């Protein structure tokens, strides 16, 4: 009888724990909303991120239990659920474990049933068997993993986190780094030769970044919350919003009427096309019609300080295409930053290199304010085209760009969270991996009803692959232009109520062969060059990747 009562109590306890988990998810769901994907998916992503990062290994040897934090963030153990002689006891405790730290508990005569973290995550113990380096551990949690981009401070951090060859993401210097590869175009995006040190700003002490009151003209702008701020905010550090900004455009003026003041230097937006990247920006950002000095012209605004935007209906974060080349928009910024880089369009002969890196084309930040950092590959700069004109051609500037080598991001975190140090997945143990990705797309072929007349050559812009240690590549899912182009609008005119695209939630099963080690990766590319047809420039983004590994 006592054992039956104990079983009922244990069942009730587990029900309470599960209820607390789902209540946590429900409460969290109410806090964040997105105009592109449902709030449920947003918060499921955030919960999975916490769940997979809260990775406590609990192993019991006789009367002792070792708790080791093998996750990515500090975790607090709040409850110990114990049993002795069919009697259940719940002890409240406070054990804070930083990543890599452990704690040994003396259980005495008690049996440890499970622990519960402060996030409501239940972890069950293993008894007396440690995993070897060649066999996977028996996992005590649901094998749900997430890969986000909030820890990418600089673009070249992609080398360490995702295995990208360094010369594909290096800052785009010229003569002293001839091995840059990945991207090319009619003219290359590079730091101006001989002016490199005057074209990049990187300081732990914030410096000023501002335009004049009227604002600057631009072709394409991408504005989001800086990934470092996203990470801090997610960890409970409530500080003023910080932004990341990418501005692209043609050579509006040779005389330098449009310019940005950075630190103690003024940078005229001249040459044959430009890109300006600003990180960790604190201040105010406005998108305006014609002249930002008039409050009535402001159509979107974001600020680090409450009240700076007044009653403006739209947030400035997001994507702004063909701002001054098609819609007479201007961009105003005023504030502080810790990093900025200015790139110009330079001919191969002048630059001394034949290619540039992906660095000027990649944006990492939270573009829709839902608390998740996106990675975005952008080759669009200024203007749209059609089947009888060159896409991204404005004035006398051909701003076409295209890939020479796809950009591969290997999802090492999946294998590492399965405790394989090299990030691989053992096909003899796991039958496959489910990936959940939120993706989005835009391009500059217009009108949308005729884009397949302009882009008739079928090719992919994003894909999921599997590869092995011998270099063999297995294509799992390709997103080809002719499929994905249906999920966007090239032009919009109602900037308050309309959107350029919607985010698409995709569930992809990656099957694993029954033997050997494999790595899962995603790849980006712009496969289209310059010309009157097959010349689209693209925006391709991935917001979040969730992974579930399945045992054989």
C-alpha positions as a printed NumPy array, in Angstrom:
array([[  0.   ,   0.   ,   0.   ],
       [  2.749,   2.406,   0.941],
       [  4.536,   1.606,  -2.32 ],
       [  1.35 ,   2.3  ,  -4.274],
       [  0.934,   5.619,  -2.509],
       [  4.584,   6.369,  -3.212],
       [  4.063,   5.611,  -6.895],
       [  1.068,   7.909,  -6.957],
       [  3.088,  10.64 ,  -5.277],
       [  5.906,  10.16 ,  -7.752],
       [  3.437,  10.333, -10.657],
       [  1.922,  13.481,  -9.185],
       [  5.377,  14.994,  -8.718],
       [  6.357,  14.332, -12.324],
       [  3.033,  15.835, -13.452],
       [  3.763,  18.956, -11.409],
       [  7.248,  19.218, -12.927],
       [  5.874,  18.832, -16.455],
       [  3.15 ,  21.371, -15.688],
       [  5.776,  23.828, -14.451],
       [  7.706,  23.389, -17.71 ],
       [  4.637,  24.045, -19.854],
       [  3.53 ,  26.927, -17.63 ],
       [  7.017,  28.415, -18.094],
       [  6.625,  28.088, -21.85 ],
       [  3.094,  29.542, -21.732],
       [  4.137,  32.548, -19.656],
       [  7.196,  33.106, -21.813],
       [  5.06 ,  32.943, -24.965],
       [  3.07 ,  35.984, -23.843],
       [  6.188,  38.144, -23.631],
       [  7.502,  38.067, -27.169],
       [  5.702,  38.496, -30.452],
       [  6.872,  38.658, -34.041],
       [  5.229,  40.083, -37.151],
       [  6.792,  37.312, -39.191],
       [  6.32 ,  34.1  , -37.187],
       [  3.893,  33.205, -34.466],
       [  4.684,  34.023, -30.856],
       [  4.435,  30.302, -30.102],
       [  7.322,  29.53 , -32.452],
       [  9.353,  32.435, -31.085],
       [  9.086,  31.242, -27.538],
       [  9.447,  27.576, -28.387],
       [ 12.752,  28.598, -29.978],
       [ 13.767,  30.552, -26.896],
       [ 12.715,  27.717, -24.588],
       [ 14.604,  25.131, -26.646],
       [ 17.643,  27.412, -26.497],
       [ 17.493,  27.474, -22.69 ],
       [ 16.646,  23.782, -22.504],
       [ 19.612,  22.656, -24.578],
       [ 22.035,  25.129, -22.978],
       [ 20.924,  23.958, -19.507],
       [ 22.823,  20.684, -19.758],
       [ 23.596,  19.148, -16.369],
       [ 25.226,  15.725, -16.266],
       [ 24.057,  13.905, -13.128],
       [ 25.805,  10.623, -12.304],
       [ 25.294,   8.644,  -9.089],
       [ 27.942,   6.427,  -7.502],
       [ 26.515,   4.698,  -4.454],
       [ 25.726,   7.388,  -1.905],
       [ 27.247,  10.319,  -3.867],
       [ 26.011,  12.254,  -6.858],
       [ 28.201,  14.342,  -9.179],
       [ 26.502,  17.304, -10.879],
       [ 28.508,  18.756, -13.798],
       [ 27.472,  21.704, -15.952],
       [ 28.363,  20.723, -19.511],
       [ 26.102,  23.388, -20.982],
       [ 26.739,  26.884, -22.272],
       [ 25.464,  29.06 , -19.433],
       [ 25.297,  29.176, -15.659],
       [ 22.543,  26.943, -14.284],
       [ 20.915,  26.955, -10.853],
       [ 19.68 ,  23.672,  -9.365],
       [ 16.641,  24.573,  -7.248],
       [ 15.134,  21.234,  -6.18 ],
       [ 16.388,  17.75 ,  -5.323],
       [ 13.761,  15.002,  -5.526],
       [ 14.765,  12.163,  -3.17 ],
       [ 13.363,   8.754,  -2.203],
       [ 13.977,   6.436,   0.783],
       [ 11.937,   3.422,   1.719],
       [  9.189,   4.449,  -0.715],
       [  9.003,   7.911,   0.897],
       [  9.337,  10.902,  -1.461],
       [ 11.029,  14.094,  -0.259],
       [ 11.577,  17.33 ,  -2.164],
       [ 14.449,  19.44 ,  -0.877],
       [ 14.771,  23.044,  -1.962],
       [ 18.381,  24.031,  -2.532],
       [ 20.515,  26.556,  -4.39 ],
       [ 23.413,  25.151,  -6.393],
       [ 24.788,  27.579,  -8.987],
       [ 27.019,  25.874, -11.543],
       [ 29.004,  27.818, -14.099],
       [ 29.86 ,  26.039, -17.384],
       [ 32.519,  23.396, -16.691],
       [ 32.012,  23.393, -12.882],
       [ 30.772,  20.459, -10.812],
       [ 29.343,  19.753,  -7.367],
       [ 29.443,  16.517,  -5.372],
       [ 26.456,  15.715,  -3.157],
       [ 26.369,  13.276,  -0.244],
       [ 23.037,  11.468,  -0.544],
       [ 23.393,   9.412,   2.593],
       [ 20.615,   6.814,   2.612],
       [ 18.52 ,   8.634,   0.019],
       [ 18.086,   7.767,  -3.649],
       [ 18.199,  10.678,  -6.071],
       [ 15.198,  10.572,  -8.418],
       [ 15.85 ,  13.806, -10.318],
       [ 16.898,  17.442, -10.022],
       [ 14.906,  20.48 , -11.158],
       [ 16.597,  23.691, -12.323],
       [ 15.371,  27.24 , -11.724],
       [ 14.13 ,  27.241, -15.356],
       [ 11.862,  24.286, -14.591],
       [ 14.017,  21.729, -16.423],
       [ 14.05 ,  18.19 , -15.028],
       [ 17.273,  16.16 , -15.231],
       [ 17.399,  12.455, -14.355],
       [ 20.583,  10.769, -13.116],
       [ 22.668,   7.99 , -14.585],
       [ 24.073,   5.335, -12.291],
       [ 27.736,   4.453, -12.256],
       [ 28.511,   4.43 , -16.018],
       [ 30.512,   7.22 , -17.568],
       [ 30.443,   7.55 , -21.375],
       [ 33.639,   6.626, -23.195],
       [ 35.165,   8.813, -25.882],
       [ 33.971,   6.443, -28.593],
       [ 30.399,   5.779, -27.478],
       [ 27.663,   8.366, -26.892],
       [ 26.258,   8.924, -23.422],
       [ 22.767,   7.844, -22.489],
       [ 21.055,  11.227, -22.584],
       [ 19.002,  12.147, -19.56 ],
       [ 17.133,  14.977, -21.291],
       [ 15.079,  15.3  , -24.44 ],
       [ 17.627,  15.629, -27.185],
       [ 16.481,  19.059, -28.381],
       [ 19.274,  21.407, -29.378],
       [ 19.38 ,  24.935, -30.708],
       [ 21.953,  26.887, -32.663],
       [ 21.649,  30.652, -32.52 ],
       [ 23.916,  33.452, -33.673],
       [ 23.854,  35.717, -30.608],
       [ 27.45 ,  34.806, -29.734],
       [ 28.838,  36.078, -33.055],
       [ 30.344,  39.485, -32.249],
       [ 32.385,  39.91 , -35.435],
       [ 31.798,  38.213, -38.783],
       [ 35.144,  36.403, -38.619],
       [ 33.906,  34.679, -35.428],
       [ 32.088,  32.363, -37.854],
       [ 35.413,  30.583, -38.366],
       [ 35.579,  29.42 , -34.765],
       [ 31.887,  28.711, -34.233],
       [ 30.934,  27.241, -37.621],
       [ 34.214,  26.201, -39.255],
       [ 34.186,  28.768, -42.08 ],
       [ 37.655,  29.058, -43.703],
       [ 39.152,  32.322, -42.346],
       [ 39.904,  33.799, -45.774],
       [ 36.174,  33.671, -46.58 ],
       [ 35.152,  35.919, -43.662],
       [ 38.211,  38.103, -43.019],
       [ 37.785,  41.866, -42.988],
       [ 38.19 ,  42.776, -46.658],
       [ 41.641,  44.344, -46.799],
       [ 43.376,  44.39 , -50.197],
       [ 47.079,  44.131, -50.993],
       [ 48.207,  42.623, -47.68 ],
       [ 45.609,  39.811, -47.852],
       [ 45.624,  38.398, -51.371],
       [ 43.965,  35.142, -50.367],
       [ 40.47 ,  36.601, -49.882],
       [ 37.894,  34.38 , -51.535],
       [ 34.17 ,  33.749, -51.754],
       [ 32.71 ,  36.775, -53.554],
       [ 33.358,  38.758, -56.691],
       [ 31.525,  41.287, -58.862],
       [ 31.771,  44.002, -61.442],
       [ 33.672,  45.902, -58.753],
       [ 34.822,  44.433, -55.458],
       [ 33.708,  45.572, -52.008],
       [ 36.938,  46.284, -50.113],
       [ 38.407,  48.702, -47.641],
       [ 39.861,  51.462, -49.865],
       [ 43.503,  50.584, -50.775],
       [ 45.951,  52.781, -48.899],
       [ 43.172,  54.1  , -46.658],
       [ 42.433,  50.952, -44.662],
       [ 43.32 ,  52.384, -41.275],
       [ 41.098,  55.396, -41.94 ],
       [ 38.184,  53.189, -43.011],
       [ 37.794,  50.924, -40.007],
       [ 37.069,  51.908, -36.415],
       [ 37.276,  49.427, -33.529],
       [ 37.458,  50.635, -29.932],
       [ 36.339,  49.548, -26.478],
       [ 35.596,  53.242, -25.874],
       [ 32.482,  54.279, -27.829],
       [ 32.952,  56.891, -30.553],
       [ 30.37 ,  59.147, -32.194],
       [ 28.573,  58.184, -35.402],
       [ 26.191,  60.655, -37.018],
       [ 24.754,  62.099, -40.192],
       [ 23.629,  65.681, -40.664],
       [ 20.061,  66.568, -39.674],
       [ 18.738,  65.939, -43.174],
       [ 20.085,  62.387, -43.224],
       [ 21.908,  60.471, -45.952],
       [ 20.692,  58.819, -49.114],
       [ 20.977,  55.035, -49.368],
       [ 20.117,  52.088, -51.557],
       [ 19.558,  49.248, -49.076],
       [ 19.668,  49.378, -45.277],
       [ 19.465,  46.535, -42.76 ],
       [ 18.863,  47.523, -39.128],
       [ 18.613,  45.157, -36.18 ],
       [ 19.431,  44.732, -32.522],
       [ 23.098,  43.937, -32.002],
       [ 23.695,  40.235, -31.179],
       [ 25.749,  41.15 , -28.103],
       [ 22.758,  43.085, -26.766],
       [ 20.421,  40.187, -27.634],
       [ 22.631,  37.827, -25.608],
       [ 22.813,  40.216, -22.647],
       [ 19.084,  40.813, -22.709],
       [ 18.396,  37.082, -22.858],
       [ 20.587,  36.592, -19.789],
       [ 18.589,  39.144, -17.806],
       [ 20.878,  42.174, -18.227],
       [ 18.367,  44.962, -18.826],
       [ 20.359,  47.658, -20.615],
       [ 19.43 ,  50.215, -23.254],
       [ 18.982,  48.729, -26.747],
       [ 22.041,  48.559, -28.979],
       [ 21.762,  48.236, -32.746],
       [ 23.666,  46.904, -35.723],
       [ 23.353,  48.717, -39.054],
       [ 24.363,  47.888, -42.643],
       [ 24.013,  50.638, -45.267],
       [ 24.626,  50.034, -48.982],
       [ 24.347,  52.311, -51.976],
       [ 25.694,  53.597, -55.285],
       [ 27.846,  56.686, -55.764],
       [ 25.151,  59.289, -55.143],
       [ 27.541,  62.232, -55.355],
       [ 31.141,  62.677, -56.352],
       [ 31.37 ,  65.881, -54.329],
       [ 30.651,  64.222, -50.997],
       [ 27.361,  65.926, -50.143],
       [ 26.257,  62.734, -48.373],
       [ 28.63 ,  61.845, -45.56 ],
       [ 28.789,  60.177, -42.182],
       [ 30.863,  61.497, -39.279],
       [ 32.647,  58.651, -37.476],
       [ 34.839,  59.502, -34.504],
       [ 36.87 ,  62.497, -35.544],
       [ 36.662,  61.785, -39.266],
       [ 34.073,  62.489, -41.941],
       [ 33.478,  59.775, -44.513],
       [ 31.918,  61.037, -47.794],
       [ 29.745,  58.391, -49.48 ],
       [ 31.472,  58.751, -52.836],
       [ 33.353,  56.427, -55.163],
       [ 31.574,  53.815, -57.273],
       [ 29.37 ,  52.362, -54.558],
       [ 29.772,  51.741, -50.831],
       [ 28.799,  49.755, -47.765],
       [ 28.97 ,  50.957, -44.178],
       [ 28.656,  48.569, -41.221],
       [ 28.114,  49.854, -37.654],
       [ 28.105,  47.609, -34.56 ],
       [ 27.004,  48.22 , -30.974],
       [ 25.265,  51.453, -31.883],
       [ 23.499,  53.33 , -29.077],
       [ 21.412,  56.298, -30.149],
       [ 18.562,  57.182, -32.491],
       [ 17.827,  55.889, -36.014],
       [ 15.225,  57.459, -38.303],
       [ 13.884,  56.652, -41.764],
       [ 12.32 ,  59.718, -43.363],
       [ 10.813,  60.967, -46.572],
       [ 13.027,  63.547, -48.254],
       [ 14.331,  65.351, -45.139],
       [ 14.821,  63.989, -41.612],
       [ 15.083,  67.45 , -40.051],
       [ 11.282,  67.709, -40.245],
       [  9.493,  65.554, -37.678],
       [  6.462,  65.193, -39.956],
       [  8.654,  63.348, -42.496],
       [  9.74 ,  60.565, -40.116],
       [  8.069,  57.245, -41.025],
       [ 10.102,  54.9  , -38.786],
       [ 12.249,  55.351, -35.715],
       [ 14.24 ,  53.291, -33.195],
       [ 16.071,  54.652, -30.187],
       [ 18.1  ,  53.512, -27.194],
       [ 16.342,  56.146, -25.075],
       [ 12.586,  56.13 , -24.396],
       [ 10.69 ,  59.063, -25.842],
       [ 13.135,  59.93 , -28.638],
       [ 10.773,  58.604, -31.33 ],
       [  7.549,  60.285, -30.217],
       [  4.442,  58.88 , -31.897],
       [  6.156,  57.375, -34.951],
       [  4.134,  54.32 , -35.99 ],
       [  6.906,  51.983, -37.154],
       [ 10.158,  50.729, -35.677],
       [ 13.214,  51.403, -37.869],
       [ 14.557,  47.861, -37.469],
       [ 14.147,  45.594, -40.461],
       [ 15.002,  45.801, -44.165],
       [ 14.731,  48.916, -46.299],
       [ 15.161,  48.372, -50.034],
       [ 15.842,  51.037, -52.674],
       [ 15.398,  53.798, -50.11 ],
       [ 16.645,  56.823, -52.021],
       [ 16.864,  55.225, -55.463],
       [ 13.124,  54.481, -55.67 ],
       [ 11.234,  55.927, -52.683],
       [ 12.993,  59.227, -51.859],
       [ 13.889,  58.013, -48.35 ],
       [ 16.743,  59.143, -46.171],
       [ 18.471,  57.632, -43.139],
       [ 19.377,  59.648, -40.042],
       [ 21.585,  58.286, -37.256],
       [ 23.094,  59.953, -34.216],
       [ 24.796,  58.17 , -31.347],
       [ 27.774,  56.081, -30.25 ],
       [ 29.296,  52.818, -31.517],
       [ 32.308,  50.593, -30.839],
       [ 32.913,  49.304, -34.381],
       [ 32.46 ,  50.63 , -37.918],
       [ 33.841,  49.675, -41.325],
       [ 33.508,  51.524, -44.622],
       [ 33.856,  49.59 , -47.903],
       [ 34.064,  50.979, -51.433],
       [ 33.573,  49.448, -54.86 ],
       [ 37.02 ,  48.968, -56.404],
       [ 38.085,  47.402, -59.68 ],
       [ 40.186,  44.236, -59.501],
       [ 43.128,  45.946, -61.169],
       [ 43.127,  48.817, -58.686],
       [ 42.669,  46.501, -55.724],
       [ 45.329,  43.961, -56.68 ],
       [ 42.983,  41.082, -55.797],
       [ 40.468,  39.125, -57.861],
       [ 37.975,  38.343, -55.117],
       [ 36.774,  39.631, -51.799],
       [ 35.422,  37.844, -48.734],
       [ 31.858,  37.351, -47.499],
       [ 32.527,  39.771, -44.631],
       [ 30.935,  42.908, -46.194],
       [ 27.878,  40.88 , -47.26 ],
       [ 26.92 ,  39.326, -43.916],
       [ 24.67 ,  40.874, -41.298],
       [ 24.064,  39.325, -37.885],
       [ 21.406,  40.84 , -35.634],
       [ 17.789,  40.632, -34.52 ],
       [ 15.974,  42.36 , -37.394],
       [ 12.41 ,  41.869, -36.159],
       [ 12.802,  42.383, -32.418],
       [ 11.733,  38.89 , -31.38 ],
       [ 14.822,  38.171, -29.267],
       [ 16.597,  35.901, -31.784],
       [ 19.627,  36.927, -33.837],
       [ 19.428,  36.318, -37.599],
       [ 22.298,  35.652, -39.988],
       [ 21.632,  37.355, -43.321],
       [ 23.543,  37.175, -46.604],
       [ 22.895,  40.361, -48.646],
       [ 24.149,  41.064, -52.168],
       [ 21.501,  43.709, -52.959],
       [ 22.793,  47.293, -52.921],
       [ 20.747,  49.878, -54.75 ],
       [ 18.039,  49.104, -57.287],
       [ 15.869,  46.495, -58.959],
       [ 15.98 ,  45.37 , -62.58 ],
       [ 13.974,  43.241, -65.008],
       [ 14.468,  40.836, -67.898],
       [ 15.578,  43.7  , -70.165],
       [ 17.85 ,  45.565, -67.705],
       [ 20.677,  44.792, -65.29 ],
       [ 19.61 ,  44.164, -61.696],
       [ 21.408,  46.38 , -59.156],
       [ 22.452,  48.9  , -61.795],
       [ 21.989,  52.559, -60.844],
       [ 23.303,  55.651, -62.584],
       [ 26.604,  54.48 , -64.055],
       [ 27.283,  51.871, -61.383],
       [ 26.939,  48.143, -61.922],
       [ 26.727,  46.848, -58.349],
       [ 26.237,  43.176, -59.216],
       [ 27.888,  40.642, -56.877],
       [ 27.993,  36.847, -56.949],
       [ 29.585,  33.92 , -55.155],
       [ 32.684,  32.072, -56.34 ],
       [ 32.528,  29.547, -53.47 ],
       [ 29.464,  28.791, -51.308],
       [ 29.618,  29.896, -47.679],
       [ 29.358,  26.77 , -45.502],
       [ 28.316,  26.931, -41.841],
       [ 28.898,  23.576, -40.137],
       [ 26.593,  22.931, -37.187],
       [ 29.311,  21.706, -34.838],
       [ 27.136,  22.443, -31.831],
       [ 24.861,  19.51 , -32.679],
       [ 27.629,  16.931, -32.415],
       [ 29.257,  18.648, -29.448],
       [ 26.028,  18.621, -27.493],
       [ 25.9  ,  14.901, -28.182],
       [ 29.396,  14.988, -26.629],
       [ 31.475,  14.334, -29.705],
       [ 34.34 ,  16.815, -29.448],
       [ 34.8  ,  17.29 , -33.189],
       [ 31.123,  18.14 , -33.68 ],
       [ 30.399,  15.048, -35.77 ],
       [ 27.446,  12.671, -35.399],
       [ 27.941,   8.891, -35.303],
       [ 25.731,   7.222, -37.904],
       [ 25.924,   3.884, -36.117],
       [ 24.211,   5.405, -33.077],
       [ 21.899,   8.032, -34.586],
       [ 19.582,   7.41 , -37.53 ],
       [ 19.074,  11.069, -38.38 ],
       [ 18.608,  14.659, -37.286],
       [ 15.528,  16.848, -37.575],
       [ 16.271,  20.517, -38.298],
       [ 13.846,  23.371, -37.742],
       [ 14.797,  26.555, -39.61 ],
       [ 13.062,  29.877, -40.026],
       [ 14.259,  31.279, -43.351],
       [ 13.506,  34.362, -45.436],
       [ 14.328,  35.616, -48.915],
       [ 14.257,  38.734, -51.105],
       [ 15.709,  39.63 , -54.503],
       [ 15.794,  42.562, -56.881],
       [ 14.115,  41.148, -60.001],
       [ 10.98 ,  43.182, -60.787],
       [  8.093,  43.011, -61.483],
       [  7.43 ,  39.907, -59.402],
       [  5.033,  38.495, -62.018],
       [  7.862,  38.396, -64.581],
       [ 10.796,  37.382, -62.38 ],
       [ 11.054,  33.905, -63.944],
       [ 11.508,  35.559, -67.341],
       [ 14.447,  37.424, -65.844],
       [ 15.864,  34.508, -63.839],
       [ 15.398,  31.425, -65.965],
       [ 18.446,  29.447, -64.84 ],
       [ 17.56 ,  27.143, -61.942],
       [ 20.023,  27.3  , -59.064],
       [ 20.028,  27.209, -55.277],
       [ 20.614,  30.08 , -52.846],
       [ 20.394,  28.106, -49.579],
       [ 20.8  ,  24.407, -48.868],
       [ 21.236,  21.822, -46.128],
       [ 23.977,  19.24 , -46.621],
       [ 25.67 ,  16.344, -44.875],
       [ 29.381,  15.638, -45.335],
       [ 31.875,  13.059, -44.078],
       [ 35.549,  13.022, -43.141],
       [ 36.528,  12.083, -46.717],
       [ 34.926,  15.222, -48.088],
       [ 31.93 ,  13.5  , -49.639],
       [ 28.888,  15.801, -49.679],
       [ 25.269,  14.651, -49.574],
       [ 22.614,  17.216, -50.533],
       [ 19.617,  17.013, -48.196],
       [ 17.497,  20.039, -49.19 ],
       [ 18.051,  22.831, -51.691],
       [ 16.124,  26.094, -51.81 ],
       [ 16.258,  27.135, -55.425],
       [ 15.48 ,  30.615, -56.647],
       [ 12.461,  29.468, -58.652],
       [ 10.878,  28.057, -55.472],
       [ 11.79 ,  30.597, -52.833],
       [ 11.165,  33.735, -54.931],
       [  7.422,  33.259, -54.394],
       [  7.681,  34.272, -50.727],
       [  8.557,  37.951, -51.105],
       [  7.652,  41.298, -52.651],
       [ 10.445,  43.117, -54.445],
       [  8.883,  46.561, -53.884],
       [  6.468,  47.92 , -51.305],
       [  5.109,  51.451, -50.924],
       [  3.172,  51.151, -47.65 ],
       [  6.058,  50.975, -45.189],
       [  3.812,  50.832, -42.126],
       [  1.388,  48.047, -43.037],
       [  3.198,  45.99 , -45.69 ],
       [  6.223,  43.662, -45.53 ],
       [  8.863,  42.619, -48.035],
       [  8.651,  38.962, -47.039],
       [  7.428,  36.466, -44.482],
       [  9.607,  34.05 , -42.583],
       [  9.09 ,  30.432, -43.568],
       [  9.295,  27.707, -40.9  ],
       [ 10.859,  24.571, -42.354],
       [ 11.221,  21.095, -40.822],
       [ 13.933,  19.041, -42.539],
       [ 14.903,  15.459, -41.836],
       [ 18.609,  14.7  , -42.351],
       [ 19.094,  10.905, -42.621],
       [ 22.435,   9.457, -41.532],
       [ 24.107,   6.431, -43.159],
       [ 24.408,   3.468, -40.75 ],
       [ 28.153,   3.797, -40.224],
       [ 30.753,   6.574, -40.087],
       [ 30.881,  10.117, -38.727],
       [ 29.012,  12.99 , -40.364],
       [ 28.583,  16.743, -40.048],
       [ 25.429,  18.726, -40.828],
       [ 25.87 ,  22.128, -42.502],
       [ 23.964,  24.906, -44.236],
       [ 25.333,  26.785, -47.229],
       [ 24.578,  30.2  , -48.771],
       [ 25.411,  31.479, -52.23 ],
       [ 24.44 ,  34.066, -54.823],
       [ 24.72 ,  32.029, -58.039],
       [ 23.828,  34.833, -60.447],
       [ 26.296,  37.192, -62.132],
       [ 25.809,  40.372, -64.134],
       [ 23.802,  40.758, -67.333],
       [ 20.275,  41.433, -68.513],
       [ 19.025,  38.01 , -67.4  ],
       [ 20.071,  35.54 , -64.695],
       [ 21.508,  38.453, -62.733],
       [ 19.458,  38.682, -59.523],
       [ 21.03 ,  39.913, -56.314],
       [ 19.599,  38.327, -53.195],
       [ 18.918,  38.541, -49.469],
       [ 18.901,  35.122, -47.768],
       [ 18.511,  34.75 , -44.007],
       [ 18.271,  32.079, -41.331],
       [ 16.862,  33.071, -37.98 ],
       [ 17.034,  29.936, -35.898],
       [ 18.013,  26.325, -36.161],
       [ 16.617,  23.666, -33.869],
       [ 17.976,  20.112, -33.964],
       [ 16.627,  16.818, -32.637],
       [ 18.899,  13.767, -32.919],
       [ 17.14 ,  10.406, -33.279],
       [ 18.63 ,   7.12 , -32.041],
       [ 18.682,   4.046, -34.246]])
